[in-house]
PDB file of N, CA and C in Angstrom:
ATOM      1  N   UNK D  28      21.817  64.309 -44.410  1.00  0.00           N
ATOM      2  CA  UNK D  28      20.478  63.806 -44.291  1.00  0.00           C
ATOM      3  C   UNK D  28      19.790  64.318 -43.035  1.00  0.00           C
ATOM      4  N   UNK D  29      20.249  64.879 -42.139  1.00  0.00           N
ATOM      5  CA  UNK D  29      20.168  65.222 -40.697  1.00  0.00           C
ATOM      6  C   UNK D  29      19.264  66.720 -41.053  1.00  0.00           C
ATOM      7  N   UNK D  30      18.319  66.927 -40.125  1.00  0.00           N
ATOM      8  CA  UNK D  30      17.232  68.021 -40.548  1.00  0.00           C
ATOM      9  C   UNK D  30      17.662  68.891 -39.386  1.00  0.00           C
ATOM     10  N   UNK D  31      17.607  70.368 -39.898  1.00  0.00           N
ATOM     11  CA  UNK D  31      18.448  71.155 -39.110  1.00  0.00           C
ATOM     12  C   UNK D  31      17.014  72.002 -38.282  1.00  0.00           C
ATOM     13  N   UNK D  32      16.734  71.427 -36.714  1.00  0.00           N
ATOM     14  CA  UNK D  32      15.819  71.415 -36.047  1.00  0.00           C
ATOM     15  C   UNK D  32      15.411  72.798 -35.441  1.00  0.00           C
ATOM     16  N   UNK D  33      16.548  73.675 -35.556  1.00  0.00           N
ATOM     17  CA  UNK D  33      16.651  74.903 -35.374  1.00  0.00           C
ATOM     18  C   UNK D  33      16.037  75.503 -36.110  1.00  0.00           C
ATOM     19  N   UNK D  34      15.964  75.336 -37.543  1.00  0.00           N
ATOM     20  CA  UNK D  34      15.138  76.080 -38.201  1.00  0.00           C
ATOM     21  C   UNK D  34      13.748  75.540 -38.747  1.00  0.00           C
ATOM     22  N   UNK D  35      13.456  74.156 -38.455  1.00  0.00           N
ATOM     23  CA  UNK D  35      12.357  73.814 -38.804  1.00  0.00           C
ATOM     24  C   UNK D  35      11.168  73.822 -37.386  1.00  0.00           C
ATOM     25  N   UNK D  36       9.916  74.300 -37.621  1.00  0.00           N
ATOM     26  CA  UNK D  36       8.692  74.186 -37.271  1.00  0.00           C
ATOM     27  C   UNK D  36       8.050  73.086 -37.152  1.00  0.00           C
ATOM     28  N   UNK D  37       8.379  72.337 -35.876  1.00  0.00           N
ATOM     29  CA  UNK D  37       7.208  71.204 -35.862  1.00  0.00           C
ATOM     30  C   UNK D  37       5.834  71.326 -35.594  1.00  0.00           C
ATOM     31  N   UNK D  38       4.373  70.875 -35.882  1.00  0.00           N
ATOM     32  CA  UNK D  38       3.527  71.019 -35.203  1.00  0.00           C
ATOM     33  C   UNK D  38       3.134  69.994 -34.635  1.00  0.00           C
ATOM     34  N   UNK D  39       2.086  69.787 -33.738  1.00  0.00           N
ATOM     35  CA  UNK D  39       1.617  68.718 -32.718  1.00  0.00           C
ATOM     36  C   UNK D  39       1.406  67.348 -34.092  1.00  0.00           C
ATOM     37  N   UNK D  40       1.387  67.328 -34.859  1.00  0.00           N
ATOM     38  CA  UNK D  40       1.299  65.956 -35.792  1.00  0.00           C
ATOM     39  C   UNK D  40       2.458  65.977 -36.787  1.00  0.00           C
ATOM     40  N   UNK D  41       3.595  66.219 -35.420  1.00  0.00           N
ATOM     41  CA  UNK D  41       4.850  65.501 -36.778  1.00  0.00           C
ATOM     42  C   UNK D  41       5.773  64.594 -35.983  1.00  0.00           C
ATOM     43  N   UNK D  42       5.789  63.490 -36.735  1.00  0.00           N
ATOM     44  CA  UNK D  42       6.566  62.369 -36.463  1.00  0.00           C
ATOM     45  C   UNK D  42       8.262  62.497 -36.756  1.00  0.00           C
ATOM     46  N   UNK D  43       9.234  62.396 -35.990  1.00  0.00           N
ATOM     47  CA  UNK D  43      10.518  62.425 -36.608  1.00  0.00           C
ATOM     48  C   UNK D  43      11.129  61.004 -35.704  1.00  0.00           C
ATOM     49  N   UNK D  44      11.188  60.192 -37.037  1.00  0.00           N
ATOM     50  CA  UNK D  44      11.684  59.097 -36.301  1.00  0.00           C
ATOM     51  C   UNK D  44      13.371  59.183 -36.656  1.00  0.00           C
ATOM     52  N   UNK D  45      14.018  58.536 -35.913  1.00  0.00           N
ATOM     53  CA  UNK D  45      15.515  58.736 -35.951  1.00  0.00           C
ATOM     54  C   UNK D  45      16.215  57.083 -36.053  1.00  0.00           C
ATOM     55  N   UNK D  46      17.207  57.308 -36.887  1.00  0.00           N
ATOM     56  CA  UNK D  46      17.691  56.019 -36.918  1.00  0.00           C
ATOM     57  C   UNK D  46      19.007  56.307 -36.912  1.00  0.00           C
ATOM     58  N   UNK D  47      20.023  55.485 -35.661  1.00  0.00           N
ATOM     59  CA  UNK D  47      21.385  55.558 -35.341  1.00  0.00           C
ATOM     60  C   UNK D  47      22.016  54.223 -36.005  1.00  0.00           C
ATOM     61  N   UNK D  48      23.346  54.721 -36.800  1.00  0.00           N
ATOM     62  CA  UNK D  48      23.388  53.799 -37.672  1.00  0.00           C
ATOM     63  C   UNK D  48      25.076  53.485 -37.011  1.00  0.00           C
ATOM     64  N   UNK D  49      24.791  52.245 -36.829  1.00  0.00           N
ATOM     65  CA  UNK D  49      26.410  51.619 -36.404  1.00  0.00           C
ATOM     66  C   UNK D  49      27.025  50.522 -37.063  1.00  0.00           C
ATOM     67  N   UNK D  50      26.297  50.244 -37.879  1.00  0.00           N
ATOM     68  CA  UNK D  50      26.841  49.219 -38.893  1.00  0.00           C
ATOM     69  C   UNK D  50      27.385  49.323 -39.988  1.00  0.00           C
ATOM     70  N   UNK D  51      26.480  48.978 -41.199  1.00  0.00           N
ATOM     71  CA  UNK D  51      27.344  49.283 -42.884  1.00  0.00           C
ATOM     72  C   UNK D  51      26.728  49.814 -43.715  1.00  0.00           C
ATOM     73  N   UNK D  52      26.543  49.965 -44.668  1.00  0.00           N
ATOM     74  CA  UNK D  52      25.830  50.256 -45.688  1.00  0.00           C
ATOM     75  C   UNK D  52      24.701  49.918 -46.027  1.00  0.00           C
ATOM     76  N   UNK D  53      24.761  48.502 -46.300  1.00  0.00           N
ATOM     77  CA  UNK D  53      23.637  47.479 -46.191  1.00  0.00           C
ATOM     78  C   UNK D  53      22.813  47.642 -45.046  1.00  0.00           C
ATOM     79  N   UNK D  54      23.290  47.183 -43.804  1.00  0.00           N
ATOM     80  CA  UNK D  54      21.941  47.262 -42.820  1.00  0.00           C
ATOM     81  C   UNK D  54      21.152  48.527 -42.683  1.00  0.00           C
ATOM     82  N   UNK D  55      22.068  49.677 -42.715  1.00  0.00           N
ATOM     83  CA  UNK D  55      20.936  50.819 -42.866  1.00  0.00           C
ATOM     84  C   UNK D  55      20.335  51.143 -44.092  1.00  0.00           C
ATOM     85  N   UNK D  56      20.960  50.845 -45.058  1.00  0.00           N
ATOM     86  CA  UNK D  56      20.165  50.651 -46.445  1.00  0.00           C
ATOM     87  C   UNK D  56      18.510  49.832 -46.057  1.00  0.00           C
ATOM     88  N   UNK D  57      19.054  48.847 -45.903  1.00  0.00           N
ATOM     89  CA  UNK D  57      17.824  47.622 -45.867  1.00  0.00           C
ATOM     90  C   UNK D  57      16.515  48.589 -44.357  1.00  0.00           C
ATOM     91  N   UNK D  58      17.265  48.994 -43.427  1.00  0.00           N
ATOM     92  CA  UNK D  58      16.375  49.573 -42.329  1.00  0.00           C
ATOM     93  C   UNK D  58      15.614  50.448 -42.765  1.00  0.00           C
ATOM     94  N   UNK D  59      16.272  52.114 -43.272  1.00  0.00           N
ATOM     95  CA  UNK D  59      15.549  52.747 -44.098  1.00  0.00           C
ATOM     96  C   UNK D  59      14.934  52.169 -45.217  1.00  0.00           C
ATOM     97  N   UNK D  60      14.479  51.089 -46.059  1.00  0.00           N
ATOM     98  CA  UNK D  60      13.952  50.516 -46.919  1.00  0.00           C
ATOM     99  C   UNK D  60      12.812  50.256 -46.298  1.00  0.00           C
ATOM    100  N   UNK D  61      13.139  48.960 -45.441  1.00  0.00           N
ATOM    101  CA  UNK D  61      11.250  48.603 -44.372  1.00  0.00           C
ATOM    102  C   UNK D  61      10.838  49.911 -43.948  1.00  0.00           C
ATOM    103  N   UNK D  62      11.487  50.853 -43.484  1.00  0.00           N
ATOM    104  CA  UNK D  62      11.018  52.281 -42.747  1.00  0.00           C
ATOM    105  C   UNK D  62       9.730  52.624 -44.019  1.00  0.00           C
ATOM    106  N   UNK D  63      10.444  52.866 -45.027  1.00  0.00           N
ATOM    107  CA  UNK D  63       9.981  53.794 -46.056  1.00  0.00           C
ATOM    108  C   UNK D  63       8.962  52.835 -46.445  1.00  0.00           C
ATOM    109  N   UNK D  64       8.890  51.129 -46.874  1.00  0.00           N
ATOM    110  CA  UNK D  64       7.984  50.491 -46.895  1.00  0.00           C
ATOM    111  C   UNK D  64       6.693  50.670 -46.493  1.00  0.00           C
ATOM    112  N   UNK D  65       6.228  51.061 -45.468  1.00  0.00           N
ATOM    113  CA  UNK D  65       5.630  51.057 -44.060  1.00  0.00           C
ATOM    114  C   UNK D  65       4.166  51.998 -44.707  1.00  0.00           C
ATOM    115  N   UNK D  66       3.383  51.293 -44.536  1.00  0.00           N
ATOM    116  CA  UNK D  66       2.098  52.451 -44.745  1.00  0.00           C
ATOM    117  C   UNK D  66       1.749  53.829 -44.158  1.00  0.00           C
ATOM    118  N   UNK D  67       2.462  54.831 -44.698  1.00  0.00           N
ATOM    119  CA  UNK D  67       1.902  56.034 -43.900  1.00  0.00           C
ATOM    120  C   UNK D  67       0.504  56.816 -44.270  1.00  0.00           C
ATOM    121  N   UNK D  68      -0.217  56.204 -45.081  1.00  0.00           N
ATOM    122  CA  UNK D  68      -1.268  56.818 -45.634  1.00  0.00           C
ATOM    123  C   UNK D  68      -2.567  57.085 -44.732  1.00  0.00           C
ATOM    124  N   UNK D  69      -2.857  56.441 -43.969  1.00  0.00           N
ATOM    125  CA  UNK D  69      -3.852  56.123 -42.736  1.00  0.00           C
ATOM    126  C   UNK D  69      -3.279  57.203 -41.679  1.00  0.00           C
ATOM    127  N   UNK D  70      -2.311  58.054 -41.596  1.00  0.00           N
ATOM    128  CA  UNK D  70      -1.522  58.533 -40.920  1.00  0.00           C
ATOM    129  C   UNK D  70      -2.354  60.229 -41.398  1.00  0.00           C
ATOM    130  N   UNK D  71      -2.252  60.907 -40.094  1.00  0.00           N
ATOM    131  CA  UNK D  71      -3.014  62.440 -40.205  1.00  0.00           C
ATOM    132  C   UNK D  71      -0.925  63.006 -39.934  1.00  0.00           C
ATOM    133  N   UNK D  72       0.372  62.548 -39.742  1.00  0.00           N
ATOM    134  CA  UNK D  72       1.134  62.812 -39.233  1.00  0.00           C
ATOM    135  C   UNK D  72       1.971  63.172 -40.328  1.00  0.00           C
ATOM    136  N   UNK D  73       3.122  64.136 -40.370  1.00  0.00           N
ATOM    137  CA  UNK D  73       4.015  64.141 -41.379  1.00  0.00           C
ATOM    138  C   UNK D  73       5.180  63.957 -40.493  1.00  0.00           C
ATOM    139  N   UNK D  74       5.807  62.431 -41.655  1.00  0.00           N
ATOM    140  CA  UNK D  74       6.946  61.639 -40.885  1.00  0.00           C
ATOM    141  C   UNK D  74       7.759  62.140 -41.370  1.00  0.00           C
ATOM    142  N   UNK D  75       8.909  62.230 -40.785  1.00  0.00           N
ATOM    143  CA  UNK D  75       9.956  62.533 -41.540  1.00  0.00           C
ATOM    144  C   UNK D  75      11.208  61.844 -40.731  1.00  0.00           C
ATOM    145  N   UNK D  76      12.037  61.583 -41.834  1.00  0.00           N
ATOM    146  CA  UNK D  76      13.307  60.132 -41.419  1.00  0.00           C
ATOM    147  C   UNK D  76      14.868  61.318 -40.613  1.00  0.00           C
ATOM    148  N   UNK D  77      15.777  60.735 -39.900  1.00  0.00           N
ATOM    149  CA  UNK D  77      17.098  61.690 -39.557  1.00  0.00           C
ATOM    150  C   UNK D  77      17.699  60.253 -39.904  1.00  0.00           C
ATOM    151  N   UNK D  78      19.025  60.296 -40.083  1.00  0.00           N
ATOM    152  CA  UNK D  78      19.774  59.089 -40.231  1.00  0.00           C
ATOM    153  C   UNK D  78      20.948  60.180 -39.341  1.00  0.00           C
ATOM    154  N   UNK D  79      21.930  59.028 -38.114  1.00  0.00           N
ATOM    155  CA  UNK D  79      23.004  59.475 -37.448  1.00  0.00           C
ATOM    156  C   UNK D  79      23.868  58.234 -37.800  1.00  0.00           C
ATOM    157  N   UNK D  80      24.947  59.052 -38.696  1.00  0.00           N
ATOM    158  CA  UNK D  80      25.972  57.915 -38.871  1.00  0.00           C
ATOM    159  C   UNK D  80      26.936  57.496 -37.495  1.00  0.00           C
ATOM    160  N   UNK D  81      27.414  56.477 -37.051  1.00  0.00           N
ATOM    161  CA  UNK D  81      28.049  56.518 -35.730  1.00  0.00           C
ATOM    162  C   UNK D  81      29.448  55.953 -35.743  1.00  0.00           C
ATOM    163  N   UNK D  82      29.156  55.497 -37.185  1.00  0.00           N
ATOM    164  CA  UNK D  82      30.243  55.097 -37.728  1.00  0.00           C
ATOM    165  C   UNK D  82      30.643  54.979 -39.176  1.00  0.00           C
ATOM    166  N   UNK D  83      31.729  56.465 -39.337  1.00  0.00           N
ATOM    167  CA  UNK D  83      31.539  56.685 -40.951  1.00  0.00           C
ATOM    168  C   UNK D  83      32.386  56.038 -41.583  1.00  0.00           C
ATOM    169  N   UNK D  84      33.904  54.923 -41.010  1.00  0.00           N
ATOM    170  CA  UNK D  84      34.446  54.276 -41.843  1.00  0.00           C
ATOM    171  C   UNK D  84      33.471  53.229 -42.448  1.00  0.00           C
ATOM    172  N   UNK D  85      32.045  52.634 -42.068  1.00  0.00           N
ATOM    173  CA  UNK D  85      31.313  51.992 -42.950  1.00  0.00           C
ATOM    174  C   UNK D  85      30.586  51.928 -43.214  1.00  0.00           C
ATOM    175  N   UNK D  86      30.025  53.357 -42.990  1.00  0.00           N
ATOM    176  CA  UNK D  86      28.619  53.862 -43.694  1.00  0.00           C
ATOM    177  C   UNK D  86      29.219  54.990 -44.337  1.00  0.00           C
ATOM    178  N   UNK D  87      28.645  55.326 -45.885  1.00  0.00           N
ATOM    179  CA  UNK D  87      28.831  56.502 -46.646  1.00  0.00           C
ATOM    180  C   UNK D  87      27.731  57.276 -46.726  1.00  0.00           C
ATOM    181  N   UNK D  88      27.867  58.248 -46.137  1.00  0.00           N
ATOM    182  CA  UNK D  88      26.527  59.267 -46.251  1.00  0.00           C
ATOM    183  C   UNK D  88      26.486  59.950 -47.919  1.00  0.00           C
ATOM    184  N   UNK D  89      27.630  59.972 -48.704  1.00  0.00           N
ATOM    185  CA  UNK D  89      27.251  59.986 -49.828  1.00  0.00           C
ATOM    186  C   UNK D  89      26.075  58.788 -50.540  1.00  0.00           C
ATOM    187  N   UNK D  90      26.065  57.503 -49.811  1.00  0.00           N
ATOM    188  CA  UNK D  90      25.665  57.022 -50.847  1.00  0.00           C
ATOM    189  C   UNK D  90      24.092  56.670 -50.402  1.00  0.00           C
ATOM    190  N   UNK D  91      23.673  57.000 -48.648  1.00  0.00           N
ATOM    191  CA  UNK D  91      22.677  57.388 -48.472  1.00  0.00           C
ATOM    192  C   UNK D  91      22.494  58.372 -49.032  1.00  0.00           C
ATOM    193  N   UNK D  92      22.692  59.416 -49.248  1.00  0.00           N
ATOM    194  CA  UNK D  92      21.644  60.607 -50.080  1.00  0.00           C
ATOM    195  C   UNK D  92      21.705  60.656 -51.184  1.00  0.00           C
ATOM    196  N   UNK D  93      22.630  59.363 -52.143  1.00  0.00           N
ATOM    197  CA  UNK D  93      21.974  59.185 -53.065  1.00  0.00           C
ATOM    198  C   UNK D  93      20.699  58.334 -53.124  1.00  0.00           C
ATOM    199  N   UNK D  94      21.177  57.365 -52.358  1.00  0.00           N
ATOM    200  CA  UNK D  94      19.777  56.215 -52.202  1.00  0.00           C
ATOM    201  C   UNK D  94      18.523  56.688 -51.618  1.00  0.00           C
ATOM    202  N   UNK D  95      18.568  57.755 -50.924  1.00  0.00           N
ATOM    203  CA  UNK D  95      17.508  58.247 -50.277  1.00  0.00           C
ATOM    204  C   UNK D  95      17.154  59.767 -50.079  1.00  0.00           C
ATOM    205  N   UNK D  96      17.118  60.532 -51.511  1.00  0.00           N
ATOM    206  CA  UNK D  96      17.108  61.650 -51.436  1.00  0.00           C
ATOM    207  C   UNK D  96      15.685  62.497 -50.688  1.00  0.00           C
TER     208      UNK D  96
END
């Protein structure tokens, strides 16, 4: 899920918010959920999400990128 910064081009209106995940499945499930909730339409910015697992015995990054392709 991690955006490889080396090769991408930011310009002055891009948002990259980052979320460090130390819990389970669920709480970053539910975090990225309100994230994505969130009105970006009023927004001139292109957001874009990183998820850092910090702990992979209980977070599955398989099942974030299914849930959040």
């Amino acid at each position: 899920m991690a955006i490889d910064t080396k090769n991408h081009s930011f310009d002055k209106k891009s948002v990259l918010v980052t979320v460090v995940a130390f819990s389970d499945d669920l709480t970053v499930h539910s975090c990225l959920q309100s994230l994505l909730n969130q009105s970006y339409d009023d927004t001139k910015y292109d957001v874009q999400f990183s998820v850092l697992i910090n702990n992979p015995d209980k977070i599955s990054r398989e099942k974030l990128e299914n849930d959040f392709s």
